[in-house]
CSV table of C-alpha atoms in Angstrom, one decimal:
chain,number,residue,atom,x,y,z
A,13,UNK,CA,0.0,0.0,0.0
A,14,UNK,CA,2.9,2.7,0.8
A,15,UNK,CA,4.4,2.6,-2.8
A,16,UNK,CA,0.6,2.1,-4.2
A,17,UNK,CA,0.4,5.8,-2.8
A,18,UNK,CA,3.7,7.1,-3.1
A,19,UNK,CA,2.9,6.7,-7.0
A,20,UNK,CA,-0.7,8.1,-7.0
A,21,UNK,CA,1.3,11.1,-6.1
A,22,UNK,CA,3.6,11.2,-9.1
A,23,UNK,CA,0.7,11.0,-11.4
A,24,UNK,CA,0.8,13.4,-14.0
A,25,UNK,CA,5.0,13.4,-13.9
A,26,UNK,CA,7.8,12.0,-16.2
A,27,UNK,CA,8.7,8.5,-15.5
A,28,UNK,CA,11.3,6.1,-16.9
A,29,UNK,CA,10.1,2.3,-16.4
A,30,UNK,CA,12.7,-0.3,-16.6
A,31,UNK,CA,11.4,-3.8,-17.9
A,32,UNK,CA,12.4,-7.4,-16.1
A,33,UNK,CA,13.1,-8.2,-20.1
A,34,UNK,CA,15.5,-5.7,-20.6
A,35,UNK,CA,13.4,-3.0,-22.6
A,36,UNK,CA,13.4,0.5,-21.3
A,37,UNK,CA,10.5,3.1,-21.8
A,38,UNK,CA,9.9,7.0,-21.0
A,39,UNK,CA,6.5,8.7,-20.2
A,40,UNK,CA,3.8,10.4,-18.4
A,41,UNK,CA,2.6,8.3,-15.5
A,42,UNK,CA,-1.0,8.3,-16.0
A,43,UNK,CA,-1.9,6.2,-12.9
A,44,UNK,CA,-1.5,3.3,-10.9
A,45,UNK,CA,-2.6,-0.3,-9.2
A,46,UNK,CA,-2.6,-1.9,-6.3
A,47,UNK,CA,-0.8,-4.2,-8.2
A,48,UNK,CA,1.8,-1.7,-9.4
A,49,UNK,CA,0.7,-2.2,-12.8
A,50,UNK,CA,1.3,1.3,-14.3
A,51,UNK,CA,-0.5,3.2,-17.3
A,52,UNK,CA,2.4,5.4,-19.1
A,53,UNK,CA,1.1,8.4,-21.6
A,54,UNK,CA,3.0,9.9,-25.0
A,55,UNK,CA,5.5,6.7,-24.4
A,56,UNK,CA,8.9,6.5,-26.1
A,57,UNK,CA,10.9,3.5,-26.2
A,58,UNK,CA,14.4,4.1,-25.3
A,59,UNK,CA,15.7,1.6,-27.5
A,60,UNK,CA,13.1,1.8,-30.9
A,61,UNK,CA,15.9,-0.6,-33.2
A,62,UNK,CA,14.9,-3.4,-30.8
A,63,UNK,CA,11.5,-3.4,-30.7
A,64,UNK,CA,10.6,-1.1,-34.2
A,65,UNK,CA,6.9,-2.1,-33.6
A,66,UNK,CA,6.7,-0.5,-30.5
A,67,UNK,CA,6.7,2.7,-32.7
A,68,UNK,CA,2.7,2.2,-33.1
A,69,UNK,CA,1.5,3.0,-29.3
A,70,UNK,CA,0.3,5.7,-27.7
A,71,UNK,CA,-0.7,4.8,-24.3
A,72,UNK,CA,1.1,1.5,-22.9
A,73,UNK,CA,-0.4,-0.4,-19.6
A,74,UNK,CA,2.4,-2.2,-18.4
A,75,UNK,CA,2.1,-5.0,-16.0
A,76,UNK,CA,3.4,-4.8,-12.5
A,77,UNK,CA,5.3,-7.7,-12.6
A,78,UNK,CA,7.6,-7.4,-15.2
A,79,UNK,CA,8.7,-3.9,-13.9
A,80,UNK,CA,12.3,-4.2,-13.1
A,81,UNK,CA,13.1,-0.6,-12.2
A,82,UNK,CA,11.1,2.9,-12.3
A,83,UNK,CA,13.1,6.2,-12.4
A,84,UNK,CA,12.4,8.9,-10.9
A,85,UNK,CA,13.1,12.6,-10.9
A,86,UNK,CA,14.7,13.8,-7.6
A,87,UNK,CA,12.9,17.2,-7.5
A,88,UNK,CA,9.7,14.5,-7.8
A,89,UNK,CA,10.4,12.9,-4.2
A,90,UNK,CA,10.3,13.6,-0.3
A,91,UNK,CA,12.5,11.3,0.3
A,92,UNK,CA,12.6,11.9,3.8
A,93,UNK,CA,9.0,11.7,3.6
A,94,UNK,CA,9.1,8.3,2.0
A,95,UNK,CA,11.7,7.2,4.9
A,96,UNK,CA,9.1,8.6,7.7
A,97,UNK,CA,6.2,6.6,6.3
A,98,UNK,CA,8.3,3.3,5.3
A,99,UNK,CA,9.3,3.1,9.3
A,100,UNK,CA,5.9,4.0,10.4
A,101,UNK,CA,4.8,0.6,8.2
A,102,UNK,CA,7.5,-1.6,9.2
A,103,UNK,CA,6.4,-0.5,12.9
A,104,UNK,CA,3.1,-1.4,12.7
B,27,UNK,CA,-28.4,9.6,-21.4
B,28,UNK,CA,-25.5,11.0,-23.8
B,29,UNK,CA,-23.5,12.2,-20.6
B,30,UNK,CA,-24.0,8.9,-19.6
B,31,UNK,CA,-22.9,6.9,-22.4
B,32,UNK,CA,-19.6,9.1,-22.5
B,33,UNK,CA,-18.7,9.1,-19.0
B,34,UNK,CA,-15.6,7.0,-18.5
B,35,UNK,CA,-15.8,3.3,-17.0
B,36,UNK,CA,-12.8,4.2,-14.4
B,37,UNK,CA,-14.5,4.8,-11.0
B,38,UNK,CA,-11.1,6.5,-9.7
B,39,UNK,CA,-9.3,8.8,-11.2
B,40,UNK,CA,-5.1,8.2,-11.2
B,41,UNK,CA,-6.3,4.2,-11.0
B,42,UNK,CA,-5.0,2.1,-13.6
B,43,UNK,CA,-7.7,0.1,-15.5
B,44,UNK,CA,-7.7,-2.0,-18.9
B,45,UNK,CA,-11.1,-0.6,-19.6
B,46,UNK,CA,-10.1,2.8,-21.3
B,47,UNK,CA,-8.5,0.3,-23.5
B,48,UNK,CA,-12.0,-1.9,-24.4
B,49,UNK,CA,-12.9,-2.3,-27.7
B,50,UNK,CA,-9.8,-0.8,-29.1
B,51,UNK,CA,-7.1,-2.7,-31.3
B,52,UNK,CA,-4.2,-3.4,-29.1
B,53,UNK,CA,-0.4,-4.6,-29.5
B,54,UNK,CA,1.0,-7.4,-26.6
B,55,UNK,CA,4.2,-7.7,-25.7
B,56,UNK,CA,4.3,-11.5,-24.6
B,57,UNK,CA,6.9,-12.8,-22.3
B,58,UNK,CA,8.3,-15.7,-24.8
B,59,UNK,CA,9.3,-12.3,-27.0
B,60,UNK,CA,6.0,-12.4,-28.7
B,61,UNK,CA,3.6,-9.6,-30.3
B,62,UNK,CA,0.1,-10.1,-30.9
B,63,UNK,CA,-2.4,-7.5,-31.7
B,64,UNK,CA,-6.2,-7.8,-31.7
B,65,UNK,CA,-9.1,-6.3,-30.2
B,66,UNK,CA,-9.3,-6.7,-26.5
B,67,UNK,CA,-12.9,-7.2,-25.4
B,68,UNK,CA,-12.8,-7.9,-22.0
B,69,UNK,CA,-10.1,-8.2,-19.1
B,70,UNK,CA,-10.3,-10.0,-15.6
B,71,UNK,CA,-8.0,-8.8,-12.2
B,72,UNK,CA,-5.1,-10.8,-13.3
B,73,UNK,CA,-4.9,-9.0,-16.8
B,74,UNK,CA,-6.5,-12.4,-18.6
B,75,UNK,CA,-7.5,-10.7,-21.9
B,76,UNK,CA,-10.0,-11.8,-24.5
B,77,UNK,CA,-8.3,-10.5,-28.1
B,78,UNK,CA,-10.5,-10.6,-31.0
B,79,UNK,CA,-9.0,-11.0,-34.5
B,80,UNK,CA,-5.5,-11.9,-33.1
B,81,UNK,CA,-2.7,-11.8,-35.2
B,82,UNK,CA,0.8,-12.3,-34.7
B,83,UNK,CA,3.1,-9.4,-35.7
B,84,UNK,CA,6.6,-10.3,-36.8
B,85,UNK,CA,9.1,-8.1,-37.7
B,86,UNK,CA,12.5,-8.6,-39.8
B,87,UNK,CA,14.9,-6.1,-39.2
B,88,UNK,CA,17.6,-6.1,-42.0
B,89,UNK,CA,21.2,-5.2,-41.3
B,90,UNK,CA,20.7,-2.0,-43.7
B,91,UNK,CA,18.5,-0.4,-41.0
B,92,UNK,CA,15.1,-1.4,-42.6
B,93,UNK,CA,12.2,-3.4,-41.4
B,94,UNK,CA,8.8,-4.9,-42.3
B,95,UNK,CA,6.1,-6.7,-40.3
B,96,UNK,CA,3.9,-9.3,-40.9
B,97,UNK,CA,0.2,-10.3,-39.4
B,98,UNK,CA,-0.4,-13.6,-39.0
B,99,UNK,CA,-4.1,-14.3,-39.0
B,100,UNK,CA,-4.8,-16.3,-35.3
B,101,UNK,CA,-8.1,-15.8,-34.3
B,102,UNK,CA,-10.2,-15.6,-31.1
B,103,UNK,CA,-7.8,-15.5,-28.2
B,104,UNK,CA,-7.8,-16.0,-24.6
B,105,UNK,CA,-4.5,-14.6,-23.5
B,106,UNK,CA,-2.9,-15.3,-19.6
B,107,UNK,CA,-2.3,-12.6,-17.6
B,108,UNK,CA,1.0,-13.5,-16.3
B,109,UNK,CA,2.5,-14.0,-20.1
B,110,UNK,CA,1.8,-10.2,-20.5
B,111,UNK,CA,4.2,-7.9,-20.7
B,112,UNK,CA,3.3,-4.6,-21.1
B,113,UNK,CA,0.2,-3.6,-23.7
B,114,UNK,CA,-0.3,-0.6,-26.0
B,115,UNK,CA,-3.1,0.9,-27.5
B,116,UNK,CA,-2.6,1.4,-31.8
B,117,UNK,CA,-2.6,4.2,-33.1
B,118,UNK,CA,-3.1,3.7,-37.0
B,119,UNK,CA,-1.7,6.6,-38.1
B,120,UNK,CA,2.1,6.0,-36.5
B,121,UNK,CA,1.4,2.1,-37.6
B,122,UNK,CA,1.6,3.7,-40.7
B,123,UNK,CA,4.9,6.2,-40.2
B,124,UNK,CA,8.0,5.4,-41.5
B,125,UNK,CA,9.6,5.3,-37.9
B,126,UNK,CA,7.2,1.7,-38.2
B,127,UNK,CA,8.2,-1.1,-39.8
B,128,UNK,CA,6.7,-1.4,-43.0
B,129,UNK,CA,3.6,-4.0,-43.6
B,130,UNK,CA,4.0,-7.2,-46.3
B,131,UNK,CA,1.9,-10.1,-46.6
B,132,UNK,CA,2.2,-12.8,-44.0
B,133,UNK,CA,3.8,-15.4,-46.8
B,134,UNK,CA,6.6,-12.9,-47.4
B,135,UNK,CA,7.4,-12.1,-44.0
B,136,UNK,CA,7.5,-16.1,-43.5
B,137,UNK,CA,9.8,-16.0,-46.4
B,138,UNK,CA,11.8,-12.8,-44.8
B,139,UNK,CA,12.9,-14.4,-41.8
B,140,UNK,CA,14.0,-17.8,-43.4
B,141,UNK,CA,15.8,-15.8,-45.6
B,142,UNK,CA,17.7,-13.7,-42.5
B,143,UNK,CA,18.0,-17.0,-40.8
B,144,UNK,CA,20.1,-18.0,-43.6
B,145,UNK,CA,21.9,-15.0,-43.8
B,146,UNK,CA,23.2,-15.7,-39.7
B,147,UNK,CA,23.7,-19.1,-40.0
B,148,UNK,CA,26.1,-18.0,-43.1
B,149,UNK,CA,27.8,-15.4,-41.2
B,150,UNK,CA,28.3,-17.4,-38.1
B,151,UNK,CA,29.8,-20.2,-40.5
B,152,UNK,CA,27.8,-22.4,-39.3
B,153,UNK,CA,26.5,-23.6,-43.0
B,154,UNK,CA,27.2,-27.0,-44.2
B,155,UNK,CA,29.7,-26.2,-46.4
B,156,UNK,CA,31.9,-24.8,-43.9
C-alpha cells in the first residue's frame, strides 16, 4: 500500500520504467494499481531498433510484474518523507 | 443519457484500469518475445484478456537499417495474464509512419525471416559447407 500511494502522487509526472526483459520506456505516468501495474502516456521506447513495432502506441499499460526498475526525478520525491512513512509501516 | 454513455468506466481517477483500452485494437508484448495484436474485449484482475482478430506481428529487421512486419491471422484469443508484458493501444496513423516497420503479406514475412535466418547461420559459418 505505501508505494501504491507514493505513485498516485507522481501521477501526471515523467517516468522512466525499466522492464524485467530488458526493454526501457519513458512517459507520463498516467496512474496506478494496487498491483503496481502502471498506465504510461506519449510513451517513447528508449531503444526503438529493438523493438521497431513498438513505434505504433500511444498509451502503454504495463504489468506490475515485469517492472524491473522505475526512475524517478529527484525534485519529484520527499525522500525523507518516504523514509518517515516506510518506518511507520515496518512498525506497525 | 448521452453524458452517460460518454462518462468513463474508471471509478477513480489516477487508477490504472484496462477498460479505457476496451474495444480498441491493441499490440502485446508477450513474455516468450512475442507480439500479438487484436481487439481486446474484456479483461479479468489478473490482466487475462479476451483479443478478437489476433494476429501475430513479426518483424524482420535487416542489417541496412530497414524493417517490415507481418500479421499472421490467429483468431479468437484467450491470452494469460502472467504471459503479458506490457500492452499498448494502436494508433493507425504512426502504424503507418516510416519510424514503423513497413507492412507485407504474412507469406513474405515467412519468407523474410528464413531468408535472415540463412543470412546468420552464413555469417556465423555455421553452413554445411563450412
Amino acid at each position: 500500500m505505501l508505494f501504491y500511494s507514493f505513485f498516485k502522487t507522481l501521477v501526471g509526472k515523467e517516468i522512466a520504467v525499466e522492464l524485467k526483459n530488458d526493454i526501457a520506456l519513458e512517459g507520463k505516468l498516467h496512474s496506478i494499481d494496487q498491483y503496481l501495474n502502471i498506465k504510461l502516456l506519449d510513451t517513447k521506447v528508449s531503444d526503438p531498433e529493438r523493438y521497431p513495432q513498438l513505434v505504433a502506441m500511444t498509451s502503454v499499460f504495463i504489468r506490475g510484474s515485469v517492472v524491473r526498475y522505475v526512475v524517478i526525478a529527484k525534485d519529484d520525491v520527499d525522500v525523507d518523507l518516504l523514509q518517515d512513512a516506510a518506518r511507520k509501516t515496518a512498525a506497525s | 443519457m448521452a453524458a452517460a454513455a460518454a462518462a468513463p468506466l474508471t471509478p477513480f481517477p489516477g487508477v490504472a484500469s484496462l477498460a479505457d483500452q476496451l474495444d480498441k485494437k491493441v499490440l502485446i508484448l508477450l513474455r516468450d518475445g512475442r507480439h500479438l495484436v487484436g481487439i481486446m474485449r474484456s479483461f479479468d484482475q489478473f490482466a487475462n484478456l479476451v483479443l478478437e482478430e489476433t494476429f501475430e506481428r513479426r518483424v524482420v529487421v535487416s542489417k541496412s537499417g530497414g524493417a517490415a512486419y507481418g500479421d499472421i491471422p490467429l483468431g479468437l484469443y484467450l491470452v494469460r495474464g502472467d504471459a503479458i508484458i506490457l500492452l499498448g493501444e494502436v494508433a493507425p496513423e504512426l502504424e503507418a509512419s516510416d519510424a514503423h516497420p513497413t507492412a507485407v503479406s504474412p507469406e513474405d514475412i515467412l519468407r523474410l525471416e528464413e531468408t535472415c535466418q540463412d543470412a546468420e547461420t552464413a555469417a556465423l559459418g555455421l553452413s554445411d559447407d563450412a
